[in-house]
Tab-separated table of C-alpha atoms (C1' of nucleotides) in Angstrom:
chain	number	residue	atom	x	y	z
A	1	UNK	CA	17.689	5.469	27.018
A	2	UNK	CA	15.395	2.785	25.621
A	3	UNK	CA	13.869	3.837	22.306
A	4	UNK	CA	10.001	3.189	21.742
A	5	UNK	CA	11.200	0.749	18.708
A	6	UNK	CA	13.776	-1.396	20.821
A	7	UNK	CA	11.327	-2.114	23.233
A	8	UNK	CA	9.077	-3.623	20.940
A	9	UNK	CA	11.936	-5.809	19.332
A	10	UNK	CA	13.209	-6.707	22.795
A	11	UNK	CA	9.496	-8.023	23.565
A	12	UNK	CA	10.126	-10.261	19.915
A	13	UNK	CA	13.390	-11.496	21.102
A	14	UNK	CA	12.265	-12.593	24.464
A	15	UNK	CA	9.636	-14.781	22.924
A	16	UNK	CA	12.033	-15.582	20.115
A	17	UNK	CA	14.553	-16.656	22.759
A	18	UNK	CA	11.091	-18.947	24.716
A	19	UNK	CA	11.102	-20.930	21.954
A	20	UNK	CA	14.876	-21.371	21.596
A	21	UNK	CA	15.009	-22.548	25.336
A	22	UNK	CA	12.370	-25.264	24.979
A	23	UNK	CA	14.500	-26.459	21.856
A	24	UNK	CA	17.186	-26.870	24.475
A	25	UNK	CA	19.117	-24.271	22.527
A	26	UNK	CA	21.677	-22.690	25.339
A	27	UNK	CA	23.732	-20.332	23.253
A	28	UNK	CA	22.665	-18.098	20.271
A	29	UNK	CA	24.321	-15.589	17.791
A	30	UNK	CA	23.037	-12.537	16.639
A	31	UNK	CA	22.837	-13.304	13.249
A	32	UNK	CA	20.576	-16.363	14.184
A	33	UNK	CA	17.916	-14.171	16.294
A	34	UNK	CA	18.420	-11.418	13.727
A	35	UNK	CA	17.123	-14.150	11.123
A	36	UNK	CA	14.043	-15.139	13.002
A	37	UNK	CA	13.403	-11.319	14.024
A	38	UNK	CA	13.695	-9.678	10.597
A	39	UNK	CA	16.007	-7.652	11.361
A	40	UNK	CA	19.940	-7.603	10.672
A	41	UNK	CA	22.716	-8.541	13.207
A	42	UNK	CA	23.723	-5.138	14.320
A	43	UNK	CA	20.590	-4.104	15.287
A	44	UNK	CA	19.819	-7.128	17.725
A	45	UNK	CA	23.826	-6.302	19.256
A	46	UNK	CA	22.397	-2.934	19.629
A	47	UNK	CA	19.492	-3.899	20.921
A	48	UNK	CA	20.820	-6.402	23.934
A	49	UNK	CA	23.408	-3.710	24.574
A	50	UNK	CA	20.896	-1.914	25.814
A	51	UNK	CA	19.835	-4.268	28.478
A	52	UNK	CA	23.438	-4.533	29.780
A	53	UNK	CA	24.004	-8.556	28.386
A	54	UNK	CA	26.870	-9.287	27.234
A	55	UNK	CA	27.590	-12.458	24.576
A	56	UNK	CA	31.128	-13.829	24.097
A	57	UNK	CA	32.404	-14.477	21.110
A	58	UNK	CA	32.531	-17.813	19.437
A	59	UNK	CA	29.804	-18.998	21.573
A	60	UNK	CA	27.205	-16.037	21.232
A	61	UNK	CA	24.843	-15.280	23.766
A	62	UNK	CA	23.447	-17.545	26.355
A	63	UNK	CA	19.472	-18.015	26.186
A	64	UNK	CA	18.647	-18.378	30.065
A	65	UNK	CA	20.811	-14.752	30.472
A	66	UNK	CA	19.135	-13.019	28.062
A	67	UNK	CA	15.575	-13.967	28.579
A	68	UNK	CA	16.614	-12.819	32.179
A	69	UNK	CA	18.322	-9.436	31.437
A	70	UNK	CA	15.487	-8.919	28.820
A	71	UNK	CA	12.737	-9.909	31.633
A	72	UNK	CA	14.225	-7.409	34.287
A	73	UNK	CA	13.847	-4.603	31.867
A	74	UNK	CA	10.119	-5.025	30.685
A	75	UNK	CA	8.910	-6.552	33.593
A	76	UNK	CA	7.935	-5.013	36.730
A	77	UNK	CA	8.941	-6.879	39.550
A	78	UNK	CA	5.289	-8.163	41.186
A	79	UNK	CA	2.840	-8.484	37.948
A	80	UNK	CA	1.648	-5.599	36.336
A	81	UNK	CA	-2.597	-5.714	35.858
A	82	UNK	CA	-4.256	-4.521	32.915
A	83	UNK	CA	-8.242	-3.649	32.052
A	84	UNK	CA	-10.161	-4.083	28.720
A	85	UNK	CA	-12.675	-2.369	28.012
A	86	UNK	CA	-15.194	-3.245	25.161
A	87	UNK	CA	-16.039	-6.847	25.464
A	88	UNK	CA	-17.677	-7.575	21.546
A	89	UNK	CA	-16.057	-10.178	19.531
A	90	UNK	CA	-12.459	-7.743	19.267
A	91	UNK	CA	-12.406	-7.871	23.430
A	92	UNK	CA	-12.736	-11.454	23.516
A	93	UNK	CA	-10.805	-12.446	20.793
A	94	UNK	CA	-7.826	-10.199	23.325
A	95	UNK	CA	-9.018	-11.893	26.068
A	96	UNK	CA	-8.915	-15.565	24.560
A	97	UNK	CA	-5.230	-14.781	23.279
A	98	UNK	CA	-3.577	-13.274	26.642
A	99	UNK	CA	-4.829	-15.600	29.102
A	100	UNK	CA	-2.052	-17.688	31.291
A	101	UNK	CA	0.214	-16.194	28.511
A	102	UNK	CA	2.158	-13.797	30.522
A	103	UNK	CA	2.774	-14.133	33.940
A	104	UNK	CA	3.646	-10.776	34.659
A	105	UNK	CA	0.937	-9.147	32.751
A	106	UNK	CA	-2.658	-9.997	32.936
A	107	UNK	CA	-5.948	-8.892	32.219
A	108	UNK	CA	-7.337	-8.514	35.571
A	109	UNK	CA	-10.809	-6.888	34.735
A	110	UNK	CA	-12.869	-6.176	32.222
A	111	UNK	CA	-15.641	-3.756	31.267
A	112	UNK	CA	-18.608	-3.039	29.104
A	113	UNK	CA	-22.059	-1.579	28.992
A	114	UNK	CA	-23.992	-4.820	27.767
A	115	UNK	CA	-25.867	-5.816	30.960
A	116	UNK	CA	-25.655	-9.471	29.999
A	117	UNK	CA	-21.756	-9.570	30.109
A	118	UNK	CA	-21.710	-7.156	33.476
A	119	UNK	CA	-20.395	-9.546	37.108
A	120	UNK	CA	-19.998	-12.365	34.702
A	121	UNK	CA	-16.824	-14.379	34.619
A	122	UNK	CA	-15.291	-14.837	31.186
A	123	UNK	CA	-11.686	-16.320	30.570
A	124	UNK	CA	-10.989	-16.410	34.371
A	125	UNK	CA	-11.441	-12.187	33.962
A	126	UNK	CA	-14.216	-10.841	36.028
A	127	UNK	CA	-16.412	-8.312	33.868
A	128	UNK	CA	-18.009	-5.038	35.345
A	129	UNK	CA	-20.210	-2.163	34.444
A	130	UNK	CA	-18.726	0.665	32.388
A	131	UNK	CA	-19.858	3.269	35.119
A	132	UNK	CA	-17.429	1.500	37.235
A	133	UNK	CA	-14.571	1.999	35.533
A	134	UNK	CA	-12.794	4.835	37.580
A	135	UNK	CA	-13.591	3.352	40.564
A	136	UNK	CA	-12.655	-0.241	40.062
A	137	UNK	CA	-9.223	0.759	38.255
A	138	UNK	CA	-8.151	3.205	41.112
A	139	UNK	CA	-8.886	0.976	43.900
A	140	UNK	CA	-6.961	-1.864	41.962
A	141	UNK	CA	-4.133	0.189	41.007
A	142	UNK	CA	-4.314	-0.621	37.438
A	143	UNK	CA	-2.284	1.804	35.258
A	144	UNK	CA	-2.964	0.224	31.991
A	145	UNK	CA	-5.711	-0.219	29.611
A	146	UNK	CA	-6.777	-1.868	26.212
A	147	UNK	CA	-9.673	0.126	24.751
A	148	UNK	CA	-11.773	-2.115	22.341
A	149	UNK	CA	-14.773	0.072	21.991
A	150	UNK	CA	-16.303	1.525	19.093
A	151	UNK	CA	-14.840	4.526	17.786
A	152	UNK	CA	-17.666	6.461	18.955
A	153	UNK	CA	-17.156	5.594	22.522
A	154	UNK	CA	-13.654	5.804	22.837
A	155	UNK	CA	-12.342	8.862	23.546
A	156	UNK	CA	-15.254	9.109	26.228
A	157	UNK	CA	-13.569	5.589	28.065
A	158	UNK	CA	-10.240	7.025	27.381
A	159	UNK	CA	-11.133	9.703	29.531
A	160	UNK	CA	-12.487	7.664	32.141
A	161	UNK	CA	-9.077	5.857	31.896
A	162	UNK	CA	-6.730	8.801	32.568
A	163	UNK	CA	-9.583	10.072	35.148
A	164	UNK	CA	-8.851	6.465	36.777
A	165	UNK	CA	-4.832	6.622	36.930
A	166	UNK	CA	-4.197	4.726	33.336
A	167	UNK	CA	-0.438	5.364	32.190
A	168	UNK	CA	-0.592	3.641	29.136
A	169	UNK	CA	-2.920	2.648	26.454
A	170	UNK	CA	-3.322	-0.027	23.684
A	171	UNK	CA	-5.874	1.231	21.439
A	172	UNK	CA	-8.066	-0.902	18.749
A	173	UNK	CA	-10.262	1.689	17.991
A	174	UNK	CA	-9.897	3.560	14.510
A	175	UNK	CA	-9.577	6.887	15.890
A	176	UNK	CA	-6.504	8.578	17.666
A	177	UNK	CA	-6.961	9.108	21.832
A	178	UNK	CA	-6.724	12.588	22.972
A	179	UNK	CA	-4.464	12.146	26.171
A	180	UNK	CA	-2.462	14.063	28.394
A	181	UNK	CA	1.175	14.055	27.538
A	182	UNK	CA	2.254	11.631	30.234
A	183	UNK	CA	-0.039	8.812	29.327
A	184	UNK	CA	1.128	6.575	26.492
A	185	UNK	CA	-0.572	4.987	23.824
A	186	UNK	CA	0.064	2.248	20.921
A	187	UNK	CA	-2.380	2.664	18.172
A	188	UNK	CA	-3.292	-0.941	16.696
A	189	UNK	CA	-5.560	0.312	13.413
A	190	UNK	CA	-6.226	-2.241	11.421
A	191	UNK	CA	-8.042	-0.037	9.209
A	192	UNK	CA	-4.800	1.843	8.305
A	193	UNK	CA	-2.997	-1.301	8.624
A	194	UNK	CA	-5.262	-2.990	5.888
A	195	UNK	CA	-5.033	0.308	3.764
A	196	UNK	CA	-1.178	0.357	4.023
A	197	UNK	CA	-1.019	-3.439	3.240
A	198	UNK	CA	-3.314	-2.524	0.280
A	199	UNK	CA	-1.361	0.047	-0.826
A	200	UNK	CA	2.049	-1.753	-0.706
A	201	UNK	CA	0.470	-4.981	-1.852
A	202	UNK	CA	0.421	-3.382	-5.424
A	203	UNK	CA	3.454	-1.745	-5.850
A	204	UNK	CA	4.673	-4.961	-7.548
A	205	UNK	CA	8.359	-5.686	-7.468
A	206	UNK	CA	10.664	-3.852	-5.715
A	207	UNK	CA	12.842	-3.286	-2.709
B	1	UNK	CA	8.102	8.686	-3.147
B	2	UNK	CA	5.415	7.809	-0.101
B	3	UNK	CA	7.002	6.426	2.794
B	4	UNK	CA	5.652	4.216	5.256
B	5	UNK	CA	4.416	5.966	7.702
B	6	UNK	CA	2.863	8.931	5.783
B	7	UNK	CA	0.841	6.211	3.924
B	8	UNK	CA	-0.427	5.362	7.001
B	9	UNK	CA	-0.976	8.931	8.187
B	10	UNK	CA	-3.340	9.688	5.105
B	11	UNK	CA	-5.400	6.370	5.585
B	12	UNK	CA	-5.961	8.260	8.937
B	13	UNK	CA	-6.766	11.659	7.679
B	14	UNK	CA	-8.973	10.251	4.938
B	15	UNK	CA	-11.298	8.778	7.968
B	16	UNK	CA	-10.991	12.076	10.007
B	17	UNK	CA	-12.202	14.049	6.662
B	18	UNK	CA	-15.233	11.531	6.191
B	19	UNK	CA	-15.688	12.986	10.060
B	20	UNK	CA	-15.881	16.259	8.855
B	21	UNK	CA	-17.672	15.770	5.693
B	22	UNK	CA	-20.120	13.851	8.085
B	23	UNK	CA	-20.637	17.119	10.359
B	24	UNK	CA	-20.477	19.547	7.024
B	25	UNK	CA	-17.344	21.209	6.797
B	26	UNK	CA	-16.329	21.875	3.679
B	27	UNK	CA	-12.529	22.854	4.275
B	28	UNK	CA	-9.936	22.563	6.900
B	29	UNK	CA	-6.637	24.208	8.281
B	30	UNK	CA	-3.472	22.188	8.791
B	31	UNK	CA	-3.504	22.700	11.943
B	32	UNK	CA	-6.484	21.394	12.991
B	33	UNK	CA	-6.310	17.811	11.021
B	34	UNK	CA	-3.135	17.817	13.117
B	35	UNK	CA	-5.014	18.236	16.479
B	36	UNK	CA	-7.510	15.730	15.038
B	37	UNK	CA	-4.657	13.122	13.813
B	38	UNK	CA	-2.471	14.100	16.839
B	39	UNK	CA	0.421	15.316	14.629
B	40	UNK	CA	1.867	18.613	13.824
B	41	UNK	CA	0.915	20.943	11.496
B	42	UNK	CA	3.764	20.652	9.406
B	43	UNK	CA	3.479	16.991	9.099
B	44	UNK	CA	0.065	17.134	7.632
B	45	UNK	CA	1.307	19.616	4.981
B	46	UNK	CA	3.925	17.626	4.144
B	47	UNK	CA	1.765	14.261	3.966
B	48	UNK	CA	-0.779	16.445	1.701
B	49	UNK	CA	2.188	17.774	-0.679
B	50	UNK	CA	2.815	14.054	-1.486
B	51	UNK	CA	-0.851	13.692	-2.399
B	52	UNK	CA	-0.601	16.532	-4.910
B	53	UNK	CA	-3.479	18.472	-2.965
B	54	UNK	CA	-2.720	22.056	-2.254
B	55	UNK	CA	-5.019	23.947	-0.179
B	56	UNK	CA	-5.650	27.568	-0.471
B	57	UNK	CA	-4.356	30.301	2.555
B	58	UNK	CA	-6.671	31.582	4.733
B	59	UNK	CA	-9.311	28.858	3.736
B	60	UNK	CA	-7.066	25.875	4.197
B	61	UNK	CA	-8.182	22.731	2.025
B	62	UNK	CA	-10.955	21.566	0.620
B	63	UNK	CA	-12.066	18.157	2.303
B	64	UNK	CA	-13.849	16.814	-0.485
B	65	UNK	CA	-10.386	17.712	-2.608
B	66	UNK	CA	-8.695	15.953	-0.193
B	67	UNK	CA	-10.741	12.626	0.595
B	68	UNK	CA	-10.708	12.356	-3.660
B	69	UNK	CA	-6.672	12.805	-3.897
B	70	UNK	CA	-6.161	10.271	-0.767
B	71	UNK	CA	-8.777	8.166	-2.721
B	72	UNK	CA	-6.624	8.557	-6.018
B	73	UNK	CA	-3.556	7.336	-4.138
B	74	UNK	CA	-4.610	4.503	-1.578
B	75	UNK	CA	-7.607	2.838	-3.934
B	76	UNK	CA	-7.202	0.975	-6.743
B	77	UNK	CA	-9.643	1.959	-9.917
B	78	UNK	CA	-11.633	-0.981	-9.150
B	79	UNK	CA	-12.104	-2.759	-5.674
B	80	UNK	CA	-9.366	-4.738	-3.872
B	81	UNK	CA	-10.099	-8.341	-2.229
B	82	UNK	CA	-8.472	-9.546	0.952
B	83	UNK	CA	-8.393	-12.945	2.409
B	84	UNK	CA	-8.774	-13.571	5.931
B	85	UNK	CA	-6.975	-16.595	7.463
B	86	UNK	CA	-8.513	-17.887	10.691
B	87	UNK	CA	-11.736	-17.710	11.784
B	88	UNK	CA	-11.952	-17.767	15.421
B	89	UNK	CA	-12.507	-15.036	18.061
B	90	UNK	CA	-9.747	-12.881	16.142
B	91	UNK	CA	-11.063	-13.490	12.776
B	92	UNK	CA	-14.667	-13.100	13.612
B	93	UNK	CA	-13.881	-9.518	15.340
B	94	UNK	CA	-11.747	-8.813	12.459
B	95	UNK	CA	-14.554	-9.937	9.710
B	96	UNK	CA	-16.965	-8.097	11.709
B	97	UNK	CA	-14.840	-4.772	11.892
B	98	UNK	CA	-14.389	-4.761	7.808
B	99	UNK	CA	-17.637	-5.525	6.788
B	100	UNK	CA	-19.239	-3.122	4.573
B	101	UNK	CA	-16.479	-0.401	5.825
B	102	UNK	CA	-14.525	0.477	2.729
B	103	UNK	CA	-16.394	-0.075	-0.653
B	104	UNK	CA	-12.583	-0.298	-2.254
B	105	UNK	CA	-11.430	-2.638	0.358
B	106	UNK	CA	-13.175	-5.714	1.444
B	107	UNK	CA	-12.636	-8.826	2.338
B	108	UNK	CA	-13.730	-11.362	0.059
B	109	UNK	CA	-13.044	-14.752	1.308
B	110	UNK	CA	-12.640	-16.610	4.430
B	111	UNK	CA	-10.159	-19.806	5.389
B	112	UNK	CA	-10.157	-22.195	7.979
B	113	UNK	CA	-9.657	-25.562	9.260
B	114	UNK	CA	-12.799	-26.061	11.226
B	115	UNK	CA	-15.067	-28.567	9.212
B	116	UNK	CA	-17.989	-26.959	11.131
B	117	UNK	CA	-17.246	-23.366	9.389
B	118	UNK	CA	-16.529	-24.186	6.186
B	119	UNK	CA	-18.800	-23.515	3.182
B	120	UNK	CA	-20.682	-20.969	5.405
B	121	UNK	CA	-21.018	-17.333	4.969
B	122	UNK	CA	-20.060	-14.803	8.163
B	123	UNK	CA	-20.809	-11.493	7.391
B	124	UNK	CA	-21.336	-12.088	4.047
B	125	UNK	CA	-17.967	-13.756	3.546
B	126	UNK	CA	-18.048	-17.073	1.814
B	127	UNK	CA	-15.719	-19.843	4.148
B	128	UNK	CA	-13.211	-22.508	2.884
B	129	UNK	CA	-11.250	-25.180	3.420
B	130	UNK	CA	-7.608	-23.626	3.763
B	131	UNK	CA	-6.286	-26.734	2.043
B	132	UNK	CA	-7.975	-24.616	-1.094
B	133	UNK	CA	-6.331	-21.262	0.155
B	134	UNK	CA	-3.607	-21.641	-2.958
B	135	UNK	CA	-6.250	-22.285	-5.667
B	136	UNK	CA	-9.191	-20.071	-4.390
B	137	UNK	CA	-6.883	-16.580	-3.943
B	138	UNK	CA	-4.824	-17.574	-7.126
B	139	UNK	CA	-8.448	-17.679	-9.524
B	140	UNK	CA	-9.648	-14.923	-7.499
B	141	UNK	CA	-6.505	-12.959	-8.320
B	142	UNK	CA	-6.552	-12.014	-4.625
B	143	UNK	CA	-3.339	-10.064	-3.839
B	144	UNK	CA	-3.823	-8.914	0.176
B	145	UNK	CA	-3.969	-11.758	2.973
B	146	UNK	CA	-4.761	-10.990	6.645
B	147	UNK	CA	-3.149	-14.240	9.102
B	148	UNK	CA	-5.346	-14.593	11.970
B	149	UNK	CA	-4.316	-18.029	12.610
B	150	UNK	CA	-2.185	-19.525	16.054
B	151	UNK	CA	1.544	-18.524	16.045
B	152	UNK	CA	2.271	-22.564	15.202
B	153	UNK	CA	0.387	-22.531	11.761
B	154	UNK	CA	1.249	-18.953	10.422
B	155	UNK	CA	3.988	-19.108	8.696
B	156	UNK	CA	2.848	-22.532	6.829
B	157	UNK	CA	-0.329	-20.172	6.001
B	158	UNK	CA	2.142	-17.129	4.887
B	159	UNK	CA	3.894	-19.500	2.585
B	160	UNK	CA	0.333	-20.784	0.775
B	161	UNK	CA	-0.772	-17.214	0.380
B	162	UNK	CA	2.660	-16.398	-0.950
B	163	UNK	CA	2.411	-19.255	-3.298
B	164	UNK	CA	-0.761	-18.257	-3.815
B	165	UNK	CA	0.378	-15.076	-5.385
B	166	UNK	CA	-0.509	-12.812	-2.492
B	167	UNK	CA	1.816	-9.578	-2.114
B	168	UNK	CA	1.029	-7.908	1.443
B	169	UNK	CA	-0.159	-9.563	4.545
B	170	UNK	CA	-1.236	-8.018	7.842
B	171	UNK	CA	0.223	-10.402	10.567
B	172	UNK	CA	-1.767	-11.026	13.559
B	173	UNK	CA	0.306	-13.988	14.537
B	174	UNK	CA	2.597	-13.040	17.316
B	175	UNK	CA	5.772	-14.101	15.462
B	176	UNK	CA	7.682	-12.343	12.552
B	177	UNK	CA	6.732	-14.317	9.386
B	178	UNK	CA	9.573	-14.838	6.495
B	179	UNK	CA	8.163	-13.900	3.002
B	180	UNK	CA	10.552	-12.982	-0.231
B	181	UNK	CA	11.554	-9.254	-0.048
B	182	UNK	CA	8.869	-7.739	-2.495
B	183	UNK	CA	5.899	-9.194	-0.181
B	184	UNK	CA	5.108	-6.164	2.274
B	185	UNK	CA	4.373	-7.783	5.829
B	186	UNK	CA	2.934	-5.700	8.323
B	187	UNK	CA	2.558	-6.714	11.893
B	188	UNK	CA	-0.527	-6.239	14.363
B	189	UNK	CA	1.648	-7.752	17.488
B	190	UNK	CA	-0.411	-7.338	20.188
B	191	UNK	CA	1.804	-9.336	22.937
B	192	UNK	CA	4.328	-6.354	22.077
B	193	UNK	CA	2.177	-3.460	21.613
B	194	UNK	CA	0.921	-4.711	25.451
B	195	UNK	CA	4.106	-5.394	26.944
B	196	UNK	CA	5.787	-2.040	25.047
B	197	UNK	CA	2.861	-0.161	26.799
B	198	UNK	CA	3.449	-1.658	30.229
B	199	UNK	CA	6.447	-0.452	30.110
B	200	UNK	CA	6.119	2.798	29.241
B	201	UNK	CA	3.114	3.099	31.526
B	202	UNK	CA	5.251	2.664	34.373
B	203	UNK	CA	7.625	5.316	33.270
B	204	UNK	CA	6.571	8.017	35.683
B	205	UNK	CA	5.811	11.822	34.196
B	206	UNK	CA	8.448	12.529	31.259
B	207	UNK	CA	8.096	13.664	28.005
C	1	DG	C1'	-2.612	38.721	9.534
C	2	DC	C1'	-2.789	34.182	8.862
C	3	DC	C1'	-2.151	30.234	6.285
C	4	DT	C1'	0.206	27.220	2.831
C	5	DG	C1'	4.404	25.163	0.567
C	6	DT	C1'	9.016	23.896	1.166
C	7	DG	C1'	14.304	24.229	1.600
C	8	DA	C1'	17.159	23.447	5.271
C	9	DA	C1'	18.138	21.903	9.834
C	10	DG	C1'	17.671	18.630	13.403
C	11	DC	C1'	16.684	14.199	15.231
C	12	DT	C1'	16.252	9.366	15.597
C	13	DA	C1'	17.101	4.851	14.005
C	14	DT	C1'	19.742	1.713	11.473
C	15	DT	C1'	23.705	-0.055	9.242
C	16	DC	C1'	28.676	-0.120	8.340
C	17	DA	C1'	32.998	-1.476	9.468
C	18	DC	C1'	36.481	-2.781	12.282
C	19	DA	C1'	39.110	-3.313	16.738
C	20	DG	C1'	39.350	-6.713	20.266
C	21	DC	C1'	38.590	-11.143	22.222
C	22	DT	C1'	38.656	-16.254	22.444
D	1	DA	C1'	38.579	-17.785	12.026
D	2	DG	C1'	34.542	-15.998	13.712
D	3	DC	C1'	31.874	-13.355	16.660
D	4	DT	C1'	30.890	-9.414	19.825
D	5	DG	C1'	30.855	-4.433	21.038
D	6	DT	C1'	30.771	0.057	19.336
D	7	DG	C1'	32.341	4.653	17.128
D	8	DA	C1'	31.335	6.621	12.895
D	9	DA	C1'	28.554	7.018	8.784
D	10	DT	C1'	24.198	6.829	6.645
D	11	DA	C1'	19.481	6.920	5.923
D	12	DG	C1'	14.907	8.240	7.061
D	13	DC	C1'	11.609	11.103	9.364
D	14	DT	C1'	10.021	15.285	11.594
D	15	DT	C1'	10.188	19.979	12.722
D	16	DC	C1'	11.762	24.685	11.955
D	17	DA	C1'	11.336	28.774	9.886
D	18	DC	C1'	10.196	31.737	6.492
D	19	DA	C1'	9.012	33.258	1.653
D	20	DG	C1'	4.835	33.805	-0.955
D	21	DG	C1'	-0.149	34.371	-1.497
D	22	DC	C1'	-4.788	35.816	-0.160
DNA sequence: GCCTGTGAAGCTATTCACAGCT
DNA sequence: AGCTGTGAATAGCTTCACAGGC
């Protein structure tokens, strides 16, 4: 029903449609959030079909509704905890930028193997030994993880993930995750990122 | 002629043959740089046909014929220099990831508002003011910006490196930037790679 | 026999274009 | 008159399937 691609852009209009609401905008057309999405009108009607909003037209689409219909879709109804594991500069720079930001989706524990950051507290997240990564995630119920390891250790906590209940994955490390079919994961390479940037960067003048 | 996402497909294979290089293997089936790069068989051979690298049956391909045609086609004859925007937690885990990784690819200079970091050097990478971001990439002649900046200030720091003559940016701001239409943009959102994988974490056994 | 290279088929995602509503 | 909702068309990407080579 919901493609992997509308979900992302639904995630962009909800915080597209934050800011409109602290504006005091109430109503909005598609063309307008298609203009601060990047991405054309008929895509962002296709989009919010999916959630089951309706606009009217002449006035659009009202702000409160959607951020509403859009909420009740990608958020589960008590909040949804996450673990990171890897805490070097890439796990608290993740940290730093996701606490207090979503309500319904925090960070709830984090892991490494550096002694000096193990039963600390750092960003309000409590921080525990690698070893007790299965057990800490199972009792807690946690079903997704960010893996900010090295590449050398990450297919070894990945395991340790599924082996733990993990659903879903956000991976920073520059290797693809060998995972069982059912368990998702979103590759964020910024090596291939950089290299694609690179690459597009100097194919001057078109499109 | 190279789409998007194969581009991004060989900057992955490239690292999984410097694996295998690494471990001595001197060639490689289709099929098992798919298992490697989690893809299928097919899509490798078609991602290597657009390289202009054919591979011999039985024996497969060579990997150092391979690493030198993905070379050919993602590097430029002579080494490419990024900018990074921002250097707090994100930008220090970023600068830290890069360093000394790709000998075509490195990132060169270093902006930020913080008095205290300017005219230092972070792993190896000379700082500056940004209010010199236009000048310093334009005598540079650097073409690739990375925007590791809060979601308020990027897109005044996507219009400086724009001005600034700078034709791809990776985007770690969580908001869609507006460039003209021949500057490639690609985003690392991590608010929706999180939220898209909460979702489909919770998305019980299909697939 | 097993692998590559590739035309053709199949799928998924996006855009077009217009009927219907206000 | 201008916007939404949506079937139909298009474009882009991936897989199938098999001919050709070793």
């Amino acid at each position: 029903m919901h493609s992997h691609r509308s979900i992302g852009r639904l995630s962009l209009y909800r915080r597209l449609l934050y800011d409109l609401a602290e504006n005091g905008t109430d109503h909005v057309h598609s063309h307008q959030l298609a203009g601060l999405a990047e991405v054309t009108a008929a895509q962002v009607r296709r989009d919010l079909m999916a959630v089951g909003c309706s606009g009217t037209p002449r006035r659009g689409y009202n702000v409160q509704d959607l951020i509403e219909s859009i909420g009740e879709l990608l958020d589960t109804p008590k909040a949804q905890a996450a673990a990171l594991i890897g805490i070097g500069n890439l796990g608290r720079a993740i940290l730093a930028y996701f606490v207090g930001r979503r309500p319904k989706l925090e960070i709830a524990a984090a892991f490494d193997v550096n002694p000096a950051k193990i039963n600390r507290t750092i960003h309000g997240c409590r921080c525990y030994a690698v070893k007790r990564l299965v057990d800490v995630i199972k009792r807690r119920g946690i079903k997704v993880g960010i893996v900010a390891v090295p590449a050398s250790e990450a297919q070894r906590i990945t395991e340790m993930l599924v082996r733990g209940g993990v659903r879903g994955i956000v991976n920073f490390a520059p290797i693809r995750l060998h995972v069982p079919r059912d368990v998702f994961v979103e590759d964020m390479d910024m090596t291939m990122s950089l290299e694609k940037v690179a690459y597009f960067a100097r194919l001057e003048g078109r499109k």
